[in-house]
CSV table of C-alpha atoms and ligand atoms in Angstrom, one decimal:
chain,number,residue,atom,x,y,z
A,23,MET,CA,0.0,0.0,0.0
A,24,ARG,CA,1.3,3.5,-0.9
A,25,ILE,CA,-0.1,6.6,0.8
A,26,GLY,CA,0.2,10.0,-0.9
A,27,LEU,CA,0.4,12.8,1.6
A,28,LEU,CA,0.0,16.5,1.0
A,29,THR,CA,-0.5,19.7,3.1
A,30,GLY,CA,-2.5,22.5,1.5
A,31,GLY,CA,-3.7,26.1,2.2
A,32,GLY,CA,-2.2,28.4,4.8
A,33,ASP,CA,0.4,26.7,7.0
A,34,CYS,CA,-0.2,26.2,10.7
A,35,PRO,CA,1.8,24.9,13.7
A,36,GLY,CA,1.4,21.1,14.0
A,37,LEU,CA,1.6,20.2,10.3
A,38,ASN,CA,5.0,18.5,10.8
A,39,ALA,CA,3.6,16.6,13.8
A,40,VAL,CA,0.8,15.2,11.5
A,41,ILE,CA,3.3,14.3,8.8
A,42,ARG,CA,5.4,12.5,11.4
A,43,GLY,CA,2.4,10.7,12.9
A,44,ILE,CA,1.2,9.5,9.5
A,45,THR,CA,4.6,8.4,8.3
A,46,ARG,CA,5.5,6.6,11.5
A,47,ARG,CA,2.2,4.8,11.7
A,48,ALA,CA,2.2,3.8,8.0
A,49,ILE,CA,5.8,2.5,7.9
A,50,GLU,CA,6.2,1.1,11.4
A,51,THR,CA,2.7,-0.4,12.1
A,52,TYR,CA,1.6,-1.4,8.6
A,53,GLY,CA,4.8,-1.6,6.6
A,54,TRP,CA,3.4,0.8,3.9
A,55,ASP,CA,5.1,3.4,1.8
A,56,VAL,CA,4.4,7.2,2.1
A,57,LEU,CA,4.9,9.5,-0.8
A,58,GLY,CA,5.3,13.2,0.3
A,59,ILE,CA,3.7,15.5,-2.3
A,60,LYS,CA,5.2,18.9,-2.5
A,61,ASN,CA,3.3,22.2,-2.0
A,62,GLY,CA,-0.3,21.0,-1.7
A,63,TRP,CA,-2.3,20.3,-4.8
A,64,ARG,CA,0.3,22.0,-6.9
A,65,GLY,CA,2.6,19.1,-6.4
A,66,LEU,CA,0.0,16.8,-8.0
A,67,VAL,CA,-0.5,19.2,-10.9
A,68,LEU,CA,3.2,19.5,-11.5
A,69,GLY,CA,4.3,16.0,-10.5
A,70,GLN,CA,6.5,17.0,-7.5
A,71,ALA,CA,6.8,14.3,-4.9
A,72,GLU,CA,9.3,12.2,-3.0
A,73,PRO,CA,9.2,9.3,-0.6
A,74,LEU,CA,9.0,10.1,3.1
A,75,SER,CA,11.3,7.9,5.1
A,76,LEU,CA,11.5,7.5,8.9
A,77,TYR,CA,14.7,9.6,8.6
A,78,ALA,CA,12.9,12.4,6.8
A,79,VAL,CA,10.4,12.8,9.6
A,80,SER,CA,12.8,12.6,12.4
A,81,GLY,CA,13.3,15.7,14.5
A,82,ILE,CA,10.3,17.6,13.1
A,83,LEU,CA,7.7,17.2,15.8
A,84,HIS,CA,8.4,20.6,17.4
A,85,ARG,CA,9.0,22.5,14.1
A,86,GLY,CA,6.5,25.0,12.7
A,87,GLY,CA,5.5,25.2,9.1
A,88,THR,CA,5.4,22.1,6.9
A,89,ILE,CA,8.4,20.1,5.5
A,90,LEU,CA,6.3,19.3,2.4
A,91,GLY,CA,5.6,23.0,1.6
A,92,THR,CA,2.1,24.3,0.8
A,93,SER,CA,0.2,26.3,-1.7
A,94,ARG,CA,-3.3,27.6,-2.4
A,95,THR,CA,-3.4,25.9,-5.8
A,96,ASN,CA,-7.0,24.9,-6.7
A,97,PRO,CA,-7.0,22.2,-9.4
A,98,LEU,CA,-10.8,22.3,-9.6
A,99,LYS,CA,-10.5,25.7,-11.4
A,100,ASN,CA,-9.0,24.2,-14.5
A,101,PRO,CA,-10.0,20.8,-16.1
A,102,ASP,CA,-6.4,20.3,-17.4
A,103,ASP,CA,-5.0,20.7,-13.8
A,104,LEU,CA,-7.6,18.2,-12.5
A,105,ALA,CA,-6.6,15.7,-15.2
A,106,LYS,CA,-2.9,16.1,-14.3
A,107,VAL,CA,-3.7,15.5,-10.6
A,108,LYS,CA,-5.5,12.2,-11.5
A,109,ASP,CA,-2.7,11.2,-13.9
A,110,HIS,CA,-0.1,11.8,-11.2
A,111,ILE,CA,-2.0,9.8,-8.6
A,112,LYS,CA,-2.0,6.9,-11.1
A,113,LYS,CA,1.6,7.4,-12.2
A,114,TYR,CA,2.9,7.5,-8.6
A,115,SER,CA,0.8,4.3,-7.8
A,116,ILE,CA,-0.9,6.1,-4.9
A,117,ASP,CA,-3.5,3.8,-3.4
A,118,ALA,CA,-4.9,6.3,-0.9
A,119,LEU,CA,-4.4,10.0,-0.6
A,120,ILE,CA,-4.3,11.9,2.7
A,121,ALA,CA,-5.0,15.6,2.3
A,122,VAL,CA,-4.2,17.8,5.3
A,123,GLY,CA,-5.9,21.2,5.0
A,124,GLY,CA,-8.7,23.6,5.7
A,125,GLU,CA,-12.1,23.9,3.9
A,126,ASP,CA,-10.5,24.7,0.5
A,127,THR,CA,-8.1,21.8,0.5
A,128,LEU,CA,-10.7,19.5,1.8
A,129,SER,CA,-13.2,20.6,-0.9
A,130,VAL,CA,-10.8,19.4,-3.5
A,131,ALA,CA,-10.4,16.1,-1.6
A,132,LEU,CA,-14.1,15.7,-1.6
A,133,ALA,CA,-14.3,16.3,-5.4
A,134,LEU,CA,-11.7,13.6,-5.9
A,135,HIS,CA,-13.5,11.2,-3.6
A,136,ASN,CA,-16.7,11.7,-5.6
A,137,ASP,CA,-14.6,10.8,-8.7
A,138,GLY,CA,-13.7,7.4,-7.2
A,139,ILE,CA,-10.3,8.3,-5.7
A,140,LYS,CA,-9.6,6.9,-2.2
A,141,VAL,CA,-9.1,10.1,-0.2
A,142,LEU,CA,-9.0,11.0,3.5
A,143,GLY,CA,-8.9,14.4,5.1
A,144,VAL,CA,-7.2,15.8,8.1
A,145,PRO,CA,-8.5,19.2,9.4
A,146,LYS,CA,-6.0,22.0,9.8
A,147,THR,CA,-6.3,25.7,10.5
A,148,ILE,CA,-5.4,28.2,13.1
A,149,ASP,CA,-8.9,29.7,12.6
A,150,ASN,CA,-10.7,26.6,14.1
A,151,ASP,CA,-13.5,27.2,11.6
A,152,ILE,CA,-13.8,23.6,10.2
A,153,ASN,CA,-17.2,22.0,10.8
A,154,GLY,CA,-17.3,18.5,12.3
A,155,THR,CA,-14.4,18.8,14.7
A,156,ASP,CA,-14.3,20.4,18.1
A,157,PHE,CA,-10.8,21.8,17.5
A,158,THR,CA,-8.3,21.9,14.7
A,159,PHE,CA,-4.6,21.8,15.5
A,160,GLY,CA,-2.8,25.1,15.2
A,161,PHE,CA,-5.6,27.0,16.9
A,162,ASN,CA,-4.3,26.4,20.4
A,163,THR,CA,-0.9,27.8,19.4
A,164,ALA,CA,-2.4,30.9,17.8
A,165,VAL,CA,-4.6,31.5,20.9
A,166,SER,CA,-1.4,31.3,23.1
A,167,ILE,CA,0.5,33.7,20.9
A,168,VAL,CA,-2.4,36.2,20.9
A,169,THR,CA,-2.9,35.8,24.6
A,170,GLU,CA,0.8,36.6,25.2
A,171,ALA,CA,0.5,39.7,23.0
A,172,ILE,CA,-2.5,40.9,24.9
A,173,ASP,CA,-0.6,40.4,28.2
A,174,ARG,CA,2.2,42.5,26.9
A,175,LEU,CA,-0.2,45.2,25.5
A,176,HIS,CA,-1.9,45.4,28.9
A,177,THR,CA,1.2,46.7,30.7
A,178,THR,CA,2.0,49.3,28.1
A,179,ALA,CA,-1.7,50.3,27.8
A,180,GLU,CA,-1.9,50.7,31.6
A,181,SER,CA,1.2,52.8,31.8
A,182,HIS,CA,0.2,55.2,29.0
A,183,HIS,CA,-3.6,55.2,29.8
A,184,ARG,CA,-4.3,54.2,26.2
A,185,ILE,CA,-6.7,52.1,24.3
A,186,MET,CA,-5.0,49.2,22.5
A,187,VAL,CA,-6.7,47.6,19.5
A,188,VAL,CA,-5.4,44.2,18.5
A,189,GLU,CA,-6.3,42.8,15.0
A,190,VAL,CA,-6.2,39.0,14.9
A,191,MET,CA,-6.9,36.4,12.2
A,192,GLY,CA,-10.3,35.0,11.6
A,193,ARG,CA,-12.0,35.4,8.2
A,194,GLU,CA,-15.6,34.2,8.8
A,195,SER,CA,-15.3,33.1,12.4
A,196,GLY,CA,-13.9,34.9,15.5
A,197,TRP,CA,-12.6,31.9,17.4
A,198,ILE,CA,-9.1,33.3,18.0
A,199,ALA,CA,-10.5,36.7,19.0
A,200,VAL,CA,-12.9,35.2,21.5
A,201,MET,CA,-10.7,32.5,23.1
A,202,ALA,CA,-7.6,34.8,23.3
A,203,GLY,CA,-9.8,37.7,24.4
A,204,ILE,CA,-11.1,35.6,27.3
A,205,ALA,CA,-7.6,34.4,28.2
A,206,GLY,CA,-6.2,37.9,28.0
A,207,GLY,CA,-9.0,39.7,29.7
A,208,ALA,CA,-10.1,41.8,26.7
A,209,ASP,CA,-12.5,44.7,27.4
A,210,ALA,CA,-14.2,44.3,24.0
A,211,ILE,CA,-14.1,41.6,21.3
A,212,ILE,CA,-15.4,42.2,17.8
A,213,ILE,CA,-16.0,39.2,15.6
A,214,PRO,CA,-17.4,38.4,12.1
A,215,GLU,CA,-20.4,36.7,13.6
A,216,ILE,CA,-21.8,39.9,15.2
A,217,PRO,CA,-21.8,43.0,13.1
A,218,PHE,CA,-20.6,45.8,15.3
A,219,ASP,CA,-21.9,49.4,15.9
A,220,ILE,CA,-19.0,51.8,16.5
A,221,GLN,CA,-21.2,54.3,18.5
A,222,ASP,CA,-22.2,51.5,20.8
A,223,LEU,CA,-18.6,50.3,21.2
A,224,CYS,CA,-17.4,53.9,22.0
A,225,ALA,CA,-20.3,54.3,24.5
A,226,LYS,CA,-19.2,51.2,26.3
A,227,LEU,CA,-15.5,52.2,26.4
A,228,LYS,CA,-16.5,55.7,27.6
A,229,LYS,CA,-18.4,54.1,30.5
A,230,ARG,CA,-15.4,51.9,31.3
A,231,HIS,CA,-13.0,54.9,31.3
A,232,GLN,CA,-15.0,56.6,34.1
A,233,HIS,CA,-13.3,54.1,36.4
A,234,LYS,CA,-10.4,52.7,34.3
A,235,SER,CA,-7.7,54.4,32.4
A,236,PHE,CA,-6.9,51.9,29.7
A,237,SER,CA,-8.7,49.3,27.5
A,238,ILE,CA,-7.9,46.3,25.2
A,239,VAL,CA,-10.1,45.8,22.2
A,240,VAL,CA,-9.6,42.6,20.1
A,241,VAL,CA,-10.9,42.7,16.5
A,242,ALA,CA,-11.0,39.7,14.2
A,243,GLU,CA,-9.8,40.6,10.6
A,244,GLY,CA,-13.2,39.5,9.1
A,245,ALA,CA,-15.3,41.7,11.4
A,246,VAL,CA,-17.9,44.0,9.8
A,247,SER,CA,-19.7,47.1,11.0
A,248,LYS,CA,-23.5,47.1,10.9
A,249,GLU,CA,-23.5,49.2,7.8
A,250,GLY,CA,-20.2,48.0,6.2
A,251,THR,CA,-18.6,45.1,4.4
A,252,GLN,CA,-15.3,43.3,5.2
A,253,VAL,CA,-12.2,45.5,4.9
A,254,LEU,CA,-9.7,44.2,2.3
A,255,GLN,CA,-6.0,44.7,2.1
A,256,SER,CA,-6.2,43.9,-1.6
A,257,GLU,CA,-8.9,43.1,-4.1
A,258,LYS,CA,-6.7,40.4,-5.5
A,259,LYS,CA,-8.2,36.9,-4.9
A,260,ASP,CA,-6.5,33.6,-4.3
A,261,ALA,CA,-7.4,30.5,-6.4
A,262,PHE,CA,-10.3,29.7,-4.0
A,263,GLY,CA,-11.8,33.2,-4.4
A,264,HIS,CA,-10.6,34.7,-1.1
A,265,ALA,CA,-9.4,38.3,-1.0
A,266,ILE,CA,-6.7,39.3,1.5
A,267,LEU,CA,-8.4,40.7,4.6
A,268,GLY,CA,-7.0,43.3,6.9
A,269,GLY,CA,-7.5,46.9,7.9
A,270,ILE,CA,-10.6,46.7,10.1
A,271,GLY,CA,-8.4,47.2,13.2
A,272,ARG,CA,-7.1,50.5,11.8
A,273,ILE,CA,-10.6,51.8,11.2
A,274,VAL,CA,-11.8,50.8,14.6
A,275,ALA,CA,-8.8,52.4,16.3
A,276,SER,CA,-9.2,55.6,14.5
A,277,GLU,CA,-12.9,55.8,15.1
A,278,ILE,CA,-12.4,55.2,18.9
A,279,GLU,CA,-9.7,57.9,19.1
A,280,HIS,CA,-11.9,60.4,17.3
A,281,GLY,CA,-15.0,59.4,19.1
A,282,LEU,CA,-13.5,59.4,22.7
A,283,GLY,CA,-10.5,61.6,22.4
A,284,ILE,CA,-8.4,58.9,24.1
A,285,GLU,CA,-5.0,58.0,22.7
A,286,THR,CA,-5.4,54.7,20.8
A,287,ARG,CA,-2.8,52.4,19.3
A,288,LEU,CA,-3.2,49.5,16.9
A,289,THR,CA,-1.3,46.2,16.8
A,290,VAL,CA,-1.8,43.8,13.8
A,291,LEU,CA,-0.5,40.4,14.8
A,292,GLY,CA,-0.8,38.9,11.2
A,293,HIS,CA,1.3,35.8,10.3
A,294,ILE,CA,3.1,35.8,13.7
A,295,GLN,CA,-0.1,33.9,14.8
A,296,ARG,CA,0.7,31.1,12.3
A,297,GLY,CA,4.5,30.8,12.6
A,298,GLY,CA,6.8,28.9,15.0
A,299,SER,CA,6.6,26.0,17.2
A,300,PRO,CA,3.3,24.3,18.1
A,301,THR,CA,2.1,24.1,21.7
A,302,ALA,CA,2.1,20.7,23.5
A,303,TYR,CA,-1.7,20.6,22.9
A,304,ASP,CA,-1.3,21.0,19.2
A,305,ARG,CA,1.5,18.5,18.9
A,306,ILE,CA,-0.6,15.9,20.7
A,307,LEU,CA,-3.8,16.6,18.6
A,308,ALA,CA,-1.8,16.6,15.3
A,309,THR,CA,-0.1,13.4,16.3
A,310,ARG,CA,-3.5,11.7,17.2
A,311,PHE,CA,-5.0,12.9,13.9
A,312,GLY,CA,-2.0,11.6,11.9
A,313,VAL,CA,-2.0,8.1,13.5
A,314,LYS,CA,-5.8,7.8,13.3
A,315,ALA,CA,-5.8,9.0,9.7
A,316,VAL,CA,-3.6,6.0,8.7
A,317,ASP,CA,-5.9,3.7,10.8
A,318,ALA,CA,-8.9,5.0,8.9
A,319,VAL,CA,-7.1,4.2,5.6
A,320,LYS,CA,-6.5,0.7,6.9
A,321,ASN,CA,-10.2,0.4,7.7
A,322,GLY,CA,-11.1,1.7,4.2
A,323,ASP,CA,-12.9,4.7,5.8
A,324,PHE,CA,-12.6,7.0,2.7
A,325,GLY,CA,-14.4,10.2,1.8
A,326,LYS,CA,-14.0,11.0,5.5
A,327,MET,CA,-12.1,13.4,7.7
A,328,VAL,CA,-10.6,12.6,11.1
A,329,ALA,CA,-12.1,14.8,13.8
A,330,LEU,CA,-12.0,15.5,17.5
A,331,ARG,CA,-15.3,15.0,19.3
A,332,SER,CA,-15.5,15.1,23.1
A,333,GLU,CA,-11.8,14.1,23.5
A,334,LYS,CA,-12.1,11.2,21.1
A,335,ILE,CA,-10.8,11.0,17.5
A,336,ILE,CA,-13.6,9.9,15.1
A,337,THR,CA,-14.2,10.2,11.4
A,338,VAL,CA,-16.9,12.3,9.8
A,339,ASP,CA,-18.0,12.7,6.2
A,340,LEU,CA,-15.9,15.2,4.3
A,341,VAL,CA,-19.1,16.7,3.0
A,342,GLU,CA,-20.0,17.7,6.6
A,343,ALA,CA,-16.6,19.5,6.9
A,344,VAL,CA,-16.8,21.6,3.8
A,345,THR,CA,-20.4,22.7,3.4
A,346,GLU,CA,-20.3,25.4,6.0
A,347,THR,CA,-17.8,27.2,8.3
A,348,LYS,CA,-17.9,26.6,12.0
A,349,LYS,CA,-19.0,29.7,13.8
A,350,VAL,CA,-18.1,30.8,17.3
A,351,ASP,CA,-20.1,29.2,20.1
A,352,MET,CA,-22.3,32.1,21.3
A,353,GLU,CA,-22.2,30.7,24.8
A,354,LEU,CA,-18.5,31.3,24.9
A,355,TYR,CA,-18.9,34.8,23.5
A,356,GLU,CA,-21.5,35.5,26.2
A,357,ILE,CA,-18.9,34.5,28.8
A,358,ALA,CA,-16.4,36.9,27.3
A,359,THR,CA,-19.0,39.8,27.5
A,360,VAL,CA,-19.2,39.4,31.3
A,361,PHE,CA,-15.7,41.0,31.5
A,362,PHE,CA,-16.4,43.9,29.1
A,363,GLY,CA,-16.6,47.3,30.6
B,104,F6P,O1,-4.9,30.2,7.9
B,104,F6P,C1,-6.1,30.9,7.8
B,104,F6P,C2,-5.8,32.3,7.7
B,104,F6P,O2,-5.0,32.5,8.8
B,104,F6P,C3,-6.9,33.4,7.7
B,104,F6P,O3,-7.3,33.8,8.9
B,104,F6P,C4,-6.2,34.6,7.0
B,104,F6P,O4,-7.1,35.4,6.5
B,104,F6P,C5,-5.4,33.8,5.9
B,104,F6P,O5,-5.1,32.6,6.5
B,104,F6P,C6,-4.2,34.6,5.4
B,104,F6P,O6,-3.4,33.7,4.7
B,104,F6P,P1,-2.4,34.1,3.6
B,104,F6P,O7,-1.7,35.4,4.0
B,104,F6P,O8,-1.4,32.9,3.6
B,104,F6P,O9,-3.1,34.2,2.3
């Protein structure tokens, strides 16, 4: 049996732990081969792959990024590319393909599965917005990074009596903003799920500043005002039709400063949230996903994605994972609001 393995979409801490988990389980438990495909779906379009040995995956558990490389190539956009993907799967004698990625990468996996190719998905994203799984690996690391940033911003905000606005990742879902906001003690959290009213936000901050002299406001990059649309850094879209988000934090910071006359500063955390070493939690989750993905191949559980449900690793239909994005649990958001003001 030969497994093809690729990592697609934005990178995320824990990808190397999954690669290691898959390779070790496949070679050591089942005596199978693993072929590492380079740069996501692009590697299957261009025919770029090389075998993954035990040696190749040694010493990578704690490393950020992905040793296989990644891309946002979408072979579904072009019938020729899709044909090349299928040809390479045949040419490389891949019996089963494991695709590690977010909603975009997994939607290609689902299309291939519907075409009769044996495919299995592993969910990955710092945004934690994939349906069907309680958590994705990478998310815990991102939340830790943002929490540390908020802690640091707290001391400087307090010293200067300023309002600090922190823009974090989260296109359609505000998971990072809410979880890091709770962990860091944010005074306001703005997420894509709840369109915000700047007057209302300023009124709440004004009330807080009657007894406090600083505030921390966390804003997810995909947040929208009641009357507005998402703020884009660039109109240019990737192969899956997503524009580059960013800029909402600047608008919120400037409106607050003008509205309240309180000095306000902006920090945009950007890709710092995605880089570097995974937390212990993410290493463990990614390792469990990797090992269980190979077991699922062994069981012929194709067209599925490994998922975390109530502390257990299960498999769910890929279609469940890609049909909608997982939104923030409003019970969690409500808990965060207790500490606003
Ligand atoms: O990994 C998901 C994500 O972090 C989104 O929150 C963000 O909008 C996007 O990736 C940015 O990715 P890139 O800069 O690689 O296109």
